Tab-separated table of C-alpha atoms and ligand atoms in Angstrom:
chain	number	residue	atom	x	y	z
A	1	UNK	CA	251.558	73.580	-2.403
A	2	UNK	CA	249.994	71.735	0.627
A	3	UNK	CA	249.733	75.250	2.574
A	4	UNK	CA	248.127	76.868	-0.282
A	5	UNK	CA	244.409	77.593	0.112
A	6	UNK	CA	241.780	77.750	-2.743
A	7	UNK	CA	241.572	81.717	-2.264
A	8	UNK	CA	245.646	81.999	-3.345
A	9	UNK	CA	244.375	80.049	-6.078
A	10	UNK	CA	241.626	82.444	-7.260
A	11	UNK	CA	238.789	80.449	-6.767
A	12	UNK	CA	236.127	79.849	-3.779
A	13	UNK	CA	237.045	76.799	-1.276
A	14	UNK	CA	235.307	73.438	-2.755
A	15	UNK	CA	234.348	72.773	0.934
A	16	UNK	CA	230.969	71.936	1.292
A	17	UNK	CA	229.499	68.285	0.849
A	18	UNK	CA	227.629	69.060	-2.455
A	19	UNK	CA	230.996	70.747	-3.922
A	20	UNK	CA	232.615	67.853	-3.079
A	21	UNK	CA	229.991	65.429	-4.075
A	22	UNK	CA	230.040	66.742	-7.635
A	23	UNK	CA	233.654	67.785	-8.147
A	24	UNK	CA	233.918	63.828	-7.463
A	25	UNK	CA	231.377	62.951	-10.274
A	26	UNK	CA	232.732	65.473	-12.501
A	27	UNK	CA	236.246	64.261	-12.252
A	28	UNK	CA	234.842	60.574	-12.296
A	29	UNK	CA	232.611	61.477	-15.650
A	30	UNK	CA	235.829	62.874	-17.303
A	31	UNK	CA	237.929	59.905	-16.730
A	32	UNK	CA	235.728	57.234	-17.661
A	33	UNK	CA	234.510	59.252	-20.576
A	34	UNK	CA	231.518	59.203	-19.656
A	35	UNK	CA	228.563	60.143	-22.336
A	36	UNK	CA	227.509	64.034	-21.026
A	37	UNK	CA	223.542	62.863	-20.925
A	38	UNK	CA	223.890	60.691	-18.574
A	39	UNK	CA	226.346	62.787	-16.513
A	40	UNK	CA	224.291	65.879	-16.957
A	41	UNK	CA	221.397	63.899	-15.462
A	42	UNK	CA	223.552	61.823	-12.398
A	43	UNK	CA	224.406	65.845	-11.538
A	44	UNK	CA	220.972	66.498	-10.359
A	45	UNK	CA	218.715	64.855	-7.678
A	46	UNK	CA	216.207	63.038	-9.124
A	47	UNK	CA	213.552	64.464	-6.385
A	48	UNK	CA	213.923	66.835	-3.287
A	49	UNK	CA	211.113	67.123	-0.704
A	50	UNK	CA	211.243	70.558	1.887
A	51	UNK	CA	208.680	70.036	4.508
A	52	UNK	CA	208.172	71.998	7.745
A	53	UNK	CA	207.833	69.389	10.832
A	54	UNK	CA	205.815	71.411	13.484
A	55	UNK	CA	205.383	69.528	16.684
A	56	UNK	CA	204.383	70.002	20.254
A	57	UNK	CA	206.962	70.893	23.055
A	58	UNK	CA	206.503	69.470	26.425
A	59	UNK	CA	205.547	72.931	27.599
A	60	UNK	CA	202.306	72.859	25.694
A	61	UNK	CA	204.052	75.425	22.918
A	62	UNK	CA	204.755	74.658	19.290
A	63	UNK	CA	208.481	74.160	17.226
A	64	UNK	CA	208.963	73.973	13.789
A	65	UNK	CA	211.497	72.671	12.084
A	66	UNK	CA	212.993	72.262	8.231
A	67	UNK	CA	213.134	68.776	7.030
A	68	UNK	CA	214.009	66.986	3.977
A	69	UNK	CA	214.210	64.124	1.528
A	70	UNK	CA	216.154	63.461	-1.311
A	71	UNK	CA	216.163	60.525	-3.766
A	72	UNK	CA	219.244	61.454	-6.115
A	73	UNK	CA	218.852	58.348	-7.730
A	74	UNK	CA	216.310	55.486	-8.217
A	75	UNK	CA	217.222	53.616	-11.427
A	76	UNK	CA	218.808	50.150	-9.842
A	77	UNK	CA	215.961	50.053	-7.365
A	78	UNK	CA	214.101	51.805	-4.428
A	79	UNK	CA	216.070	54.675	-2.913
A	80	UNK	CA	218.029	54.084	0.154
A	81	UNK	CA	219.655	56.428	2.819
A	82	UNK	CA	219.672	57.457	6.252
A	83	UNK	CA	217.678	60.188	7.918
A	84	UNK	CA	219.730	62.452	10.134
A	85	UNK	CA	218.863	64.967	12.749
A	86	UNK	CA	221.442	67.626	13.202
A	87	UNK	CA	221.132	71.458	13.828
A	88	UNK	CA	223.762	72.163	10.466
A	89	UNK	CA	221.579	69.930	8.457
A	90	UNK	CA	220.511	71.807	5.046
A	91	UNK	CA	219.362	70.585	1.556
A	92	UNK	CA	222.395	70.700	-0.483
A	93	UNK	CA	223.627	68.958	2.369
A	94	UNK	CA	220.930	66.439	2.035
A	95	UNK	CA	221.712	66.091	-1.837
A	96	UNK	CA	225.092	65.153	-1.547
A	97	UNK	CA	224.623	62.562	1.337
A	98	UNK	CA	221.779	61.040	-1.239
A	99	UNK	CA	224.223	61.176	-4.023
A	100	UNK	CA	226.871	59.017	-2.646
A	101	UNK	CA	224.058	56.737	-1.201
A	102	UNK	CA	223.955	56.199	-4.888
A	103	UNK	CA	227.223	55.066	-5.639
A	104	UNK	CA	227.808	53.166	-2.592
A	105	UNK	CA	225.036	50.746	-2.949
A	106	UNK	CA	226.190	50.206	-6.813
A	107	UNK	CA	229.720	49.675	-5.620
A	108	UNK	CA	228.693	46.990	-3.269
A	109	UNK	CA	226.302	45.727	-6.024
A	110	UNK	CA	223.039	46.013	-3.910
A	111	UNK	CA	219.547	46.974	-6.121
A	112	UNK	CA	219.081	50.160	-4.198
A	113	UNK	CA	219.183	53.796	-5.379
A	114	UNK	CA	220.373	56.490	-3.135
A	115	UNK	CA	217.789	59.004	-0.686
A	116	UNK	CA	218.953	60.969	1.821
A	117	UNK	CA	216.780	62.360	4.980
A	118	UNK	CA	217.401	64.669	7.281
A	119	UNK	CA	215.670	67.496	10.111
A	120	UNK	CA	217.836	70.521	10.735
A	121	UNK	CA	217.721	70.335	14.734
A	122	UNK	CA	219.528	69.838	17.761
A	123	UNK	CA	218.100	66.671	18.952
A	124	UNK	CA	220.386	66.939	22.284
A	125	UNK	CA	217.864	69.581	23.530
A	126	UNK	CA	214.708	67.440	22.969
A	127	UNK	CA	213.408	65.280	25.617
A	128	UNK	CA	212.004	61.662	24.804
A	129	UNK	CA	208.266	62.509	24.103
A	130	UNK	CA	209.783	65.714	21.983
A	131	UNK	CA	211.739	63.710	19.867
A	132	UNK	CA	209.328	61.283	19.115
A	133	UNK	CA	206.479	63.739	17.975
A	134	UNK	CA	208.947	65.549	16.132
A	135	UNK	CA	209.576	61.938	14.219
A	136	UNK	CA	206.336	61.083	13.366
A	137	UNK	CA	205.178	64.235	12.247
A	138	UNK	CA	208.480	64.540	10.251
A	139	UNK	CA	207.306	60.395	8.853
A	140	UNK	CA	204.050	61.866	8.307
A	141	UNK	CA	205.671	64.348	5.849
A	142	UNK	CA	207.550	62.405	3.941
A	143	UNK	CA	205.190	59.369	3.674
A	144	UNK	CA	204.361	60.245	-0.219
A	145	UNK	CA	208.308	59.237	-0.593
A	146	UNK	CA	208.927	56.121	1.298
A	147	UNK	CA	207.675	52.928	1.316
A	148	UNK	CA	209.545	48.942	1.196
A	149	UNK	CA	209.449	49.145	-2.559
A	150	UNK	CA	210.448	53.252	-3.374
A	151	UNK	CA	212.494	54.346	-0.856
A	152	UNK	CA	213.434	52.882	2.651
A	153	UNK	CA	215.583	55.151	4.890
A	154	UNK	CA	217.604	54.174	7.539
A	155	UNK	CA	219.587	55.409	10.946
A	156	UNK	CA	222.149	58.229	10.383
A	157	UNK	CA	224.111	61.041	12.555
A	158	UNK	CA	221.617	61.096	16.067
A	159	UNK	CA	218.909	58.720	14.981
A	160	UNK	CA	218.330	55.147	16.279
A	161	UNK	CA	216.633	51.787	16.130
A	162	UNK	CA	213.806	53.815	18.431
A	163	UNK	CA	213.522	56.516	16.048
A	164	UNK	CA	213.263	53.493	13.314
A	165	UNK	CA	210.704	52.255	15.193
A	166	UNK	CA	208.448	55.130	15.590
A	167	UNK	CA	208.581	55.682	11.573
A	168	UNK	CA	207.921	51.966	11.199
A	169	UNK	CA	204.732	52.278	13.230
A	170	UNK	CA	203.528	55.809	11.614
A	171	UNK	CA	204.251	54.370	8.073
A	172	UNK	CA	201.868	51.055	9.136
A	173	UNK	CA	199.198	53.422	10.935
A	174	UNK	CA	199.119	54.767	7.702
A	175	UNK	CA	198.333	51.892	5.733
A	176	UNK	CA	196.535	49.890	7.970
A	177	UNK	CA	198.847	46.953	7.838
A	178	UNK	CA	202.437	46.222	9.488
A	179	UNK	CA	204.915	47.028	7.381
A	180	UNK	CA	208.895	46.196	8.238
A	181	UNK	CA	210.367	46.854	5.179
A	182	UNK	CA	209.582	50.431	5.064
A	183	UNK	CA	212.524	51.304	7.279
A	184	UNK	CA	215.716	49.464	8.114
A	185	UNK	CA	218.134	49.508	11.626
A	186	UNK	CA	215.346	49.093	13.616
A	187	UNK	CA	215.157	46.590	16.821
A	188	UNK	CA	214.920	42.966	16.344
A	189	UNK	CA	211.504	42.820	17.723
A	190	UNK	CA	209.673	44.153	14.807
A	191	UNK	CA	211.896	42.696	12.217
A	192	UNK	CA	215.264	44.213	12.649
A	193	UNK	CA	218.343	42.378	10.952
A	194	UNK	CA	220.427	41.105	13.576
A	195	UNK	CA	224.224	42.376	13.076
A	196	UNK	CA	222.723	45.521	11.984
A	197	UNK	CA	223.668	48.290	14.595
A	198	UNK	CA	227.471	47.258	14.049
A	199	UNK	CA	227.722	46.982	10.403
A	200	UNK	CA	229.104	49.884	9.847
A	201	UNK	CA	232.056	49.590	12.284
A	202	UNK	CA	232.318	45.805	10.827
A	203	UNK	CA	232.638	47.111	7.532
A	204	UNK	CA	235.326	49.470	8.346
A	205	UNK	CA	237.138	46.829	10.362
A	206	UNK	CA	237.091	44.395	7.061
A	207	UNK	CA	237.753	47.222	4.875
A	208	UNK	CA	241.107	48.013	6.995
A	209	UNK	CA	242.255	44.421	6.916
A	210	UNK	CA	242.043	44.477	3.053
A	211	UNK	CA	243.897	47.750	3.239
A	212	UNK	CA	246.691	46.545	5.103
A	213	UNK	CA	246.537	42.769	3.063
A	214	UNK	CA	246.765	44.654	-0.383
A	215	UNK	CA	249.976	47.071	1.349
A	216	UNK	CA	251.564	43.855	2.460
A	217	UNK	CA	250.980	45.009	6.508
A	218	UNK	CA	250.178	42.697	9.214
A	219	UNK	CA	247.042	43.363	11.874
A	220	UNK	CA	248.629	43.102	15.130
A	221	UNK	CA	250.242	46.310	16.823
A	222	UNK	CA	248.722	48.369	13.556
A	223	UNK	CA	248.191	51.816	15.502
A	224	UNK	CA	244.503	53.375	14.921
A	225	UNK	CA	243.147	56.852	15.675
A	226	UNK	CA	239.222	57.049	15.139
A	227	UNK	CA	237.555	60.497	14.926
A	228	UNK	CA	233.944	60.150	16.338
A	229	UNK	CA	233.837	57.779	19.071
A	230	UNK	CA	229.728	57.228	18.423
A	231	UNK	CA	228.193	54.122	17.012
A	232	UNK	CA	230.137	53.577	14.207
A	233	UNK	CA	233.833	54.989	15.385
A	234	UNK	CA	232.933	53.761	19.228
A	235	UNK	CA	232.376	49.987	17.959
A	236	UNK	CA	234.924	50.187	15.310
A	237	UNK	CA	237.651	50.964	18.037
A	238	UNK	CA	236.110	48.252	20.091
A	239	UNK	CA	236.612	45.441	17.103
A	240	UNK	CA	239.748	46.832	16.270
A	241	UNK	CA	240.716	46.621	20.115
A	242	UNK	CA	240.244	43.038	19.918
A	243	UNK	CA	241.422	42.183	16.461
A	244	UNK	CA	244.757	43.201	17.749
A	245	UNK	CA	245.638	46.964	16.874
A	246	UNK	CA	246.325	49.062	18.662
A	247	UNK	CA	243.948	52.366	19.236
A	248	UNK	CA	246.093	55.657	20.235
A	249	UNK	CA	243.469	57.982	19.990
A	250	UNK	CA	240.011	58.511	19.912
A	251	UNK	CA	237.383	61.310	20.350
A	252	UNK	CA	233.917	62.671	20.308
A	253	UNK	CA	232.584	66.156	20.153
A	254	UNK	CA	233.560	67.235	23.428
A	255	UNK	CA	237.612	66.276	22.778
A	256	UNK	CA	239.953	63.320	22.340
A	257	UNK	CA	242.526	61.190	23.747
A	258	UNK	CA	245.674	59.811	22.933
A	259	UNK	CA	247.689	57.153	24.124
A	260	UNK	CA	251.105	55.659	22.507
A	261	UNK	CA	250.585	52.178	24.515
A	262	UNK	CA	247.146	52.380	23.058
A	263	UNK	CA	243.514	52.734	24.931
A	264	UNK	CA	241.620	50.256	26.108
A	265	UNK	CA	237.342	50.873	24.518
A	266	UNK	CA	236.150	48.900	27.309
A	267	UNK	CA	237.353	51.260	29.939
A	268	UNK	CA	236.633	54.481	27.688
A	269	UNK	CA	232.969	53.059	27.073
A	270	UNK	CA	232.788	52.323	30.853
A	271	UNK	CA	233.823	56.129	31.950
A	272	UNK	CA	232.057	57.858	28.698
A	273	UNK	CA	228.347	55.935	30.436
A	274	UNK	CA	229.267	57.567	33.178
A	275	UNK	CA	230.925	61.073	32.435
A	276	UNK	CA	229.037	61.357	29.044
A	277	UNK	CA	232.327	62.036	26.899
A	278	UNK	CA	235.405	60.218	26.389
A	279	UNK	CA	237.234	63.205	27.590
A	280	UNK	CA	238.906	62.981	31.545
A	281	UNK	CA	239.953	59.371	30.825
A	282	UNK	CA	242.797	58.734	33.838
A	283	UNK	CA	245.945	58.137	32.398
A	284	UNK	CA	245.734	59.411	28.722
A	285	UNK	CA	246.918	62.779	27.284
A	286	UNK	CA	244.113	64.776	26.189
A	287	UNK	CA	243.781	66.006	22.866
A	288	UNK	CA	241.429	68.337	20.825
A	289	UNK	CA	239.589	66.769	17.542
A	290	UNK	CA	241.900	68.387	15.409
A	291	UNK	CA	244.939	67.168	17.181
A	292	UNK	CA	243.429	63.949	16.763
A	293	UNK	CA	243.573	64.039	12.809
A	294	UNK	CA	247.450	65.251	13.421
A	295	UNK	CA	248.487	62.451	15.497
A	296	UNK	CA	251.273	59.656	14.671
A	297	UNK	CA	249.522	56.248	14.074
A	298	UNK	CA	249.241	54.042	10.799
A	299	UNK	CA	245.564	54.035	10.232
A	300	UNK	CA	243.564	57.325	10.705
A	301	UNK	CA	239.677	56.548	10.723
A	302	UNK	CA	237.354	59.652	10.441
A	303	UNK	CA	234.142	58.640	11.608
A	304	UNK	CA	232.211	61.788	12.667
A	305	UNK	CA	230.758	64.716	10.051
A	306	UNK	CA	231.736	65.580	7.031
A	307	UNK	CA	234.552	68.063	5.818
A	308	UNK	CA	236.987	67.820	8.894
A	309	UNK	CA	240.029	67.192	6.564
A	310	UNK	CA	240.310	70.225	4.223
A	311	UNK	CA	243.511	72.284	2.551
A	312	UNK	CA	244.771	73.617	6.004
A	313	UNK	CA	245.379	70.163	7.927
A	314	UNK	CA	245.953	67.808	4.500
A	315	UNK	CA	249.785	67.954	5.334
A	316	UNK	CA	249.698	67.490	8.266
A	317	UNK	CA	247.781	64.187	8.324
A	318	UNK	CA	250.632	61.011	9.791
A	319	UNK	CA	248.822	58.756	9.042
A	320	UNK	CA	249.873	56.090	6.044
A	321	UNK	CA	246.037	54.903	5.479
A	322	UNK	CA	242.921	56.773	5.812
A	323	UNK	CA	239.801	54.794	5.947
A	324	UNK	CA	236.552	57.220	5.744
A	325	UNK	CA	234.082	55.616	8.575
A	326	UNK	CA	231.865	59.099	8.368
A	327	UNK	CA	230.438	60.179	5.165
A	328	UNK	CA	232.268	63.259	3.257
A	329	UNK	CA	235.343	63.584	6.004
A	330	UNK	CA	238.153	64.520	3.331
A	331	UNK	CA	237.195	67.680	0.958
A	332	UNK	CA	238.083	67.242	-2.818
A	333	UNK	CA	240.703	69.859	-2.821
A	334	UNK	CA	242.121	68.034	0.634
A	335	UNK	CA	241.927	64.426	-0.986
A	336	UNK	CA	244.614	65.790	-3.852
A	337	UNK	CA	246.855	66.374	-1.588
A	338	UNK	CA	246.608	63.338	0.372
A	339	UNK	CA	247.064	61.485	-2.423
A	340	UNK	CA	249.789	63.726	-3.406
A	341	UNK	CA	251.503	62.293	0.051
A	342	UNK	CA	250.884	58.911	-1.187
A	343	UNK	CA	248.526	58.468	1.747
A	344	UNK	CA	246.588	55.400	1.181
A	345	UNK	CA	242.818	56.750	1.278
A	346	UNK	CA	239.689	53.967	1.229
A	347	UNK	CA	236.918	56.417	0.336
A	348	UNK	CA	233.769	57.076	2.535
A	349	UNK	CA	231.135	55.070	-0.663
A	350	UNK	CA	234.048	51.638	-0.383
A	351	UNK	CA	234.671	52.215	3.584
A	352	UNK	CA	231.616	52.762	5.275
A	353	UNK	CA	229.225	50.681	2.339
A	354	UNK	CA	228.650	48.145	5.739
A	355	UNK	CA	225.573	49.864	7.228
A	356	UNK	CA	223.638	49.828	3.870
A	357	UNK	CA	224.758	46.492	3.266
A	358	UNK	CA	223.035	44.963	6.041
A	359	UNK	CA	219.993	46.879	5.125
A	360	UNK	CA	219.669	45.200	2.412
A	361	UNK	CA	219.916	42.038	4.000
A	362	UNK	CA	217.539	43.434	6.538
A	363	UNK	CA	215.037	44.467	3.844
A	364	UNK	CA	215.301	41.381	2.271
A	365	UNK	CA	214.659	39.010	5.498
A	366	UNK	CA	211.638	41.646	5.773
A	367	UNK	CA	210.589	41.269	2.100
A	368	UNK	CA	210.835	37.356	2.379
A	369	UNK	CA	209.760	37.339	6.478
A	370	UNK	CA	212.452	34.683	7.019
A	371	UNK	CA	215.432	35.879	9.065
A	372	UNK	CA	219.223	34.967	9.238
A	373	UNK	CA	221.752	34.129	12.318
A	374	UNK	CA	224.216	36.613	13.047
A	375	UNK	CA	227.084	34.620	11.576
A	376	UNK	CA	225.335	34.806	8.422
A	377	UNK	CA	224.664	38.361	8.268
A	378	UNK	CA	228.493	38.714	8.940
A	379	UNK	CA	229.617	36.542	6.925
A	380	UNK	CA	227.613	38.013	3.762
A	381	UNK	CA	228.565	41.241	4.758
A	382	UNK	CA	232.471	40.136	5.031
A	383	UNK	CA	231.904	38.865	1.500
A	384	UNK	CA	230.534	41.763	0.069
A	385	UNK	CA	232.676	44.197	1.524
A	386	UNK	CA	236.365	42.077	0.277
A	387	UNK	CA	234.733	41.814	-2.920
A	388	UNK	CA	234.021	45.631	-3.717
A	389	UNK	CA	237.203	46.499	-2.067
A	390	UNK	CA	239.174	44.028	-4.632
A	391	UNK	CA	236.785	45.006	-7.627
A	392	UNK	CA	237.946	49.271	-6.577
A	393	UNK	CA	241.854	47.766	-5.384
A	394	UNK	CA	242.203	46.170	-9.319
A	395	UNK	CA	241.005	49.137	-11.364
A	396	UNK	CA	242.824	51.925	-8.958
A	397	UNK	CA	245.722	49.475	-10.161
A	398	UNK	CA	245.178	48.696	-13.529
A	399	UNK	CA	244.293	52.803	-14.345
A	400	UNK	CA	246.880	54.395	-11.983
A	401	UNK	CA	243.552	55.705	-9.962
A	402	UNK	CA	243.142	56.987	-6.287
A	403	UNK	CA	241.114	54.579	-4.575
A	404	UNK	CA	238.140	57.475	-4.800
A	405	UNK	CA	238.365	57.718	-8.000
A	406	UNK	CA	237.913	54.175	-8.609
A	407	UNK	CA	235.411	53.549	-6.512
A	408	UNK	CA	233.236	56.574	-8.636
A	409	UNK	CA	234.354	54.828	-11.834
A	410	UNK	CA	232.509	51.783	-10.573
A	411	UNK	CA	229.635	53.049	-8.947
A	412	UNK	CA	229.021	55.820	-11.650
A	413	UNK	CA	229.557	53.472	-14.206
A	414	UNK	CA	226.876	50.843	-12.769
A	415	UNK	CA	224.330	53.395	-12.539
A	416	UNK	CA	225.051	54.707	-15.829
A	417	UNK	CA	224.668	51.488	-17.603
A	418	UNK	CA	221.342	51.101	-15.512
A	419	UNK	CA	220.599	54.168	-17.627
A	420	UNK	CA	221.959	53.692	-20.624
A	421	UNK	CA	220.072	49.831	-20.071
A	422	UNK	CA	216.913	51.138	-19.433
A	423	UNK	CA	216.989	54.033	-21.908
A	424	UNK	CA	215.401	57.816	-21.788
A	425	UNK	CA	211.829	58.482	-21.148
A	426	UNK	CA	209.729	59.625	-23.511
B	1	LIG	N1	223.297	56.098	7.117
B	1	LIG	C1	224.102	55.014	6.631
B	1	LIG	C2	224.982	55.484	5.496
B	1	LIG	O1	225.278	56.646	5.378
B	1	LIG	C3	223.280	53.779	6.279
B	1	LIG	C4	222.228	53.977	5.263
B	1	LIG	C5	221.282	52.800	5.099
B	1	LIG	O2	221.459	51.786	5.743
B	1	LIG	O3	220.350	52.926	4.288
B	1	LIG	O4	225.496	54.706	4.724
């Protein structure tokens, strides 16, 4: 079965982000019964803005790019989501990124909606100045969406506190006023959150220790391989580093590396600054991203792009526990037959829920211009992030569920009561 693709099955490969994204709600709506208005209307983005972003190259000529914004859902409050910048990016895409924005803010039980952003470029070929016309004009574009109180977005894939910034200051330009809350992940200095730029990573590191608390496993000499060794999967080896486990393999888009003693982030960090990849480390073997998903550890941790675990590697994943750092890593078809395996999988909307998280604290210190230490911001976030992962753990439990399909039942089910709540306009 596990070597069988969708074609021997008669039917096209569910392999793209918005296949999976609503063979997930689908599957979610059938179990939980759910009423087919409300599903028929969670099925659709609420709003999707195409723009073209022209801006001025350094050599005085003129690029244009497609960008876009999607709010797939606004009914529990403003929509929230990251904007990325990545030469695959596309609207459906866009959609489904926005459309698990929505569940993961209702799973961790923040008042946000879910938006997604992105500009379909490669931002590796842009210098400084290019990059930050490029952002504004792309701000400029979608300033009719955002703003603090209907839809805030945030860092994703290639965008930064910087990039933050410069949105920050074209939204205010705008209005005449300074205005924080329009954006969150931006730098300290103009009302960042602190403990923002590693709440993802933190959130996979807490989500991991549940994992192995619930499976009766102990921290120390756990064995980790992270896919993506950027901010989130580069810090989240670091934490895990020096929580005790024990990282085998890591790698970025360039190729991996995998040690059985385990690696050491400090040193890879130290040689990627200066080599630019993690690849050429002395003293590990190297592998290719795809070996890395293959390779014998405990804990595997995707944190890269979407769709790297489909029906041809599925069985051949070692791993007991796979804890979804990126956004989309594990196609639906794939996901059966993990779970098939009896691999352990925290979904992507439980797993990675620790960047939004602190946006909403960040938002809110904005809102209320009163900020928080950085033991408080971790602290809340440590909270939040047991608490949804025992709310998903008892009802995967109590229903016989995957993990995924728990933690859709929840945040499906929150936004449909929002609905139901609220009722149907007209
Ligand atoms: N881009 C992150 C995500 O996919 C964070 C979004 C946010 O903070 O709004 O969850």
């Amino acid at each position: 079965m596990g070597n069988e693709t969708p074609e021997d099955k008669g039917h096209a490969a569910l392999d793209s982000a918005w296949e999976t994204a609503l063979a997930q709600l689908d599957e979610a709506a059938e179990l939980m019964g759910l009423a087919p208005g409300v599903h028929e209307i969670l099925r659709a983005p609420k709003r999707s803005l195409s723009v073209s972003v022209p801006f001025r190259l350094d050599d005085g000529s003129t690029k244009v790019c497609q960008g876009y914004r999607v709010h797939h859902n606004v009914t529990r409050g403003p929509a929230k989501g990251g904007i990325r910048y990545h030469q695959s990016v596309d609207l459906d895409e866009v959609k489904a990124l926005a459309m698990w924005m929505t569940w993961k803010s209702a799973i961790a039980g923040i008042p946000f909606g879910g938006a997604k952003g992105g500009v379909a470029v490669d931002p590796k070929v842009l210098s400084r100045g290019e990059l930050e016309r490029m952002t504004r004009r792309y701000a400029s574009e979608i300033l009719p969406l955002i703003g603090p109180e209907r839809d805030i977005p945030a860092p994703d894939m290639n965008t930064n506190e910087e990039i933050m910034a410069w949105i920050m200051d074209t939204y205010s330009i705008n209005q005449g006023y300074s205005v924080p809350g329009v954006v969150t992940g931006k730098p300290v200095a103009i009302g960042g959150s602190k403990g923002r730029g590693g709440a993802t990573s933190r959130g996979v590191m807490y989500m991991i220790f549940s994992t192995l608390k619930a499976l009766g496993k102990g921290i120390d000499e756990v064995s980790v391989a992270i896919q993506g060794y950027g901010k989130v999967g580069g810090f989240a080896a670091q934490l895990l580093h020096d929580a005790g486990c024990r990282v085998v393999a890591v790698s970025d888009v360039e190729g991996g590396l995998y040690r059985e003693r385990g690696l050491d982030p400090e040193a890879i960090n130290r040689h990627k600054r200066e080599a630019g990849a993690v690849a050429g480390f002395p003293g590990a073997e190297p592998i290719s991203n795809s070996d890395l998903l293959e390779v014998d550890c405990d804990v595997l941790v995707p944190a890269a792009i979407e769709g790297v675990i489909t029906v041809k590697n599925a069985d051949k994943v070692k791993a007991e526990i796979v804890c979804e750092a990126a956004n989309g890593p594990v196609t639906f078809e794939a996901d059966k037959i993990l779970g098939e395996r009896g691999i352990f999988v925290v979904p992507d909307i439980l797993a990675n829920a620790g960047g939004v998280t602190v946006s909403y604290f960040e938002w809110v210190q904005d809102i209320q211009a009163y900020f928080w230490s950085e033991e408080e911001v971790n602290d809340r976030l440590r909270q939040i992030m047991e608490r949804s992962f025992h709310e998903v753990y008892s009802l995967a439990s109590e229903k016989e569920l995957t993990m995924r399909q728990a933690a859709h039942w929840i945040g499906v089910g929150r936004v449909a009561e929002a609905h139901l709540t609220r009722g149907l306009f007209p």
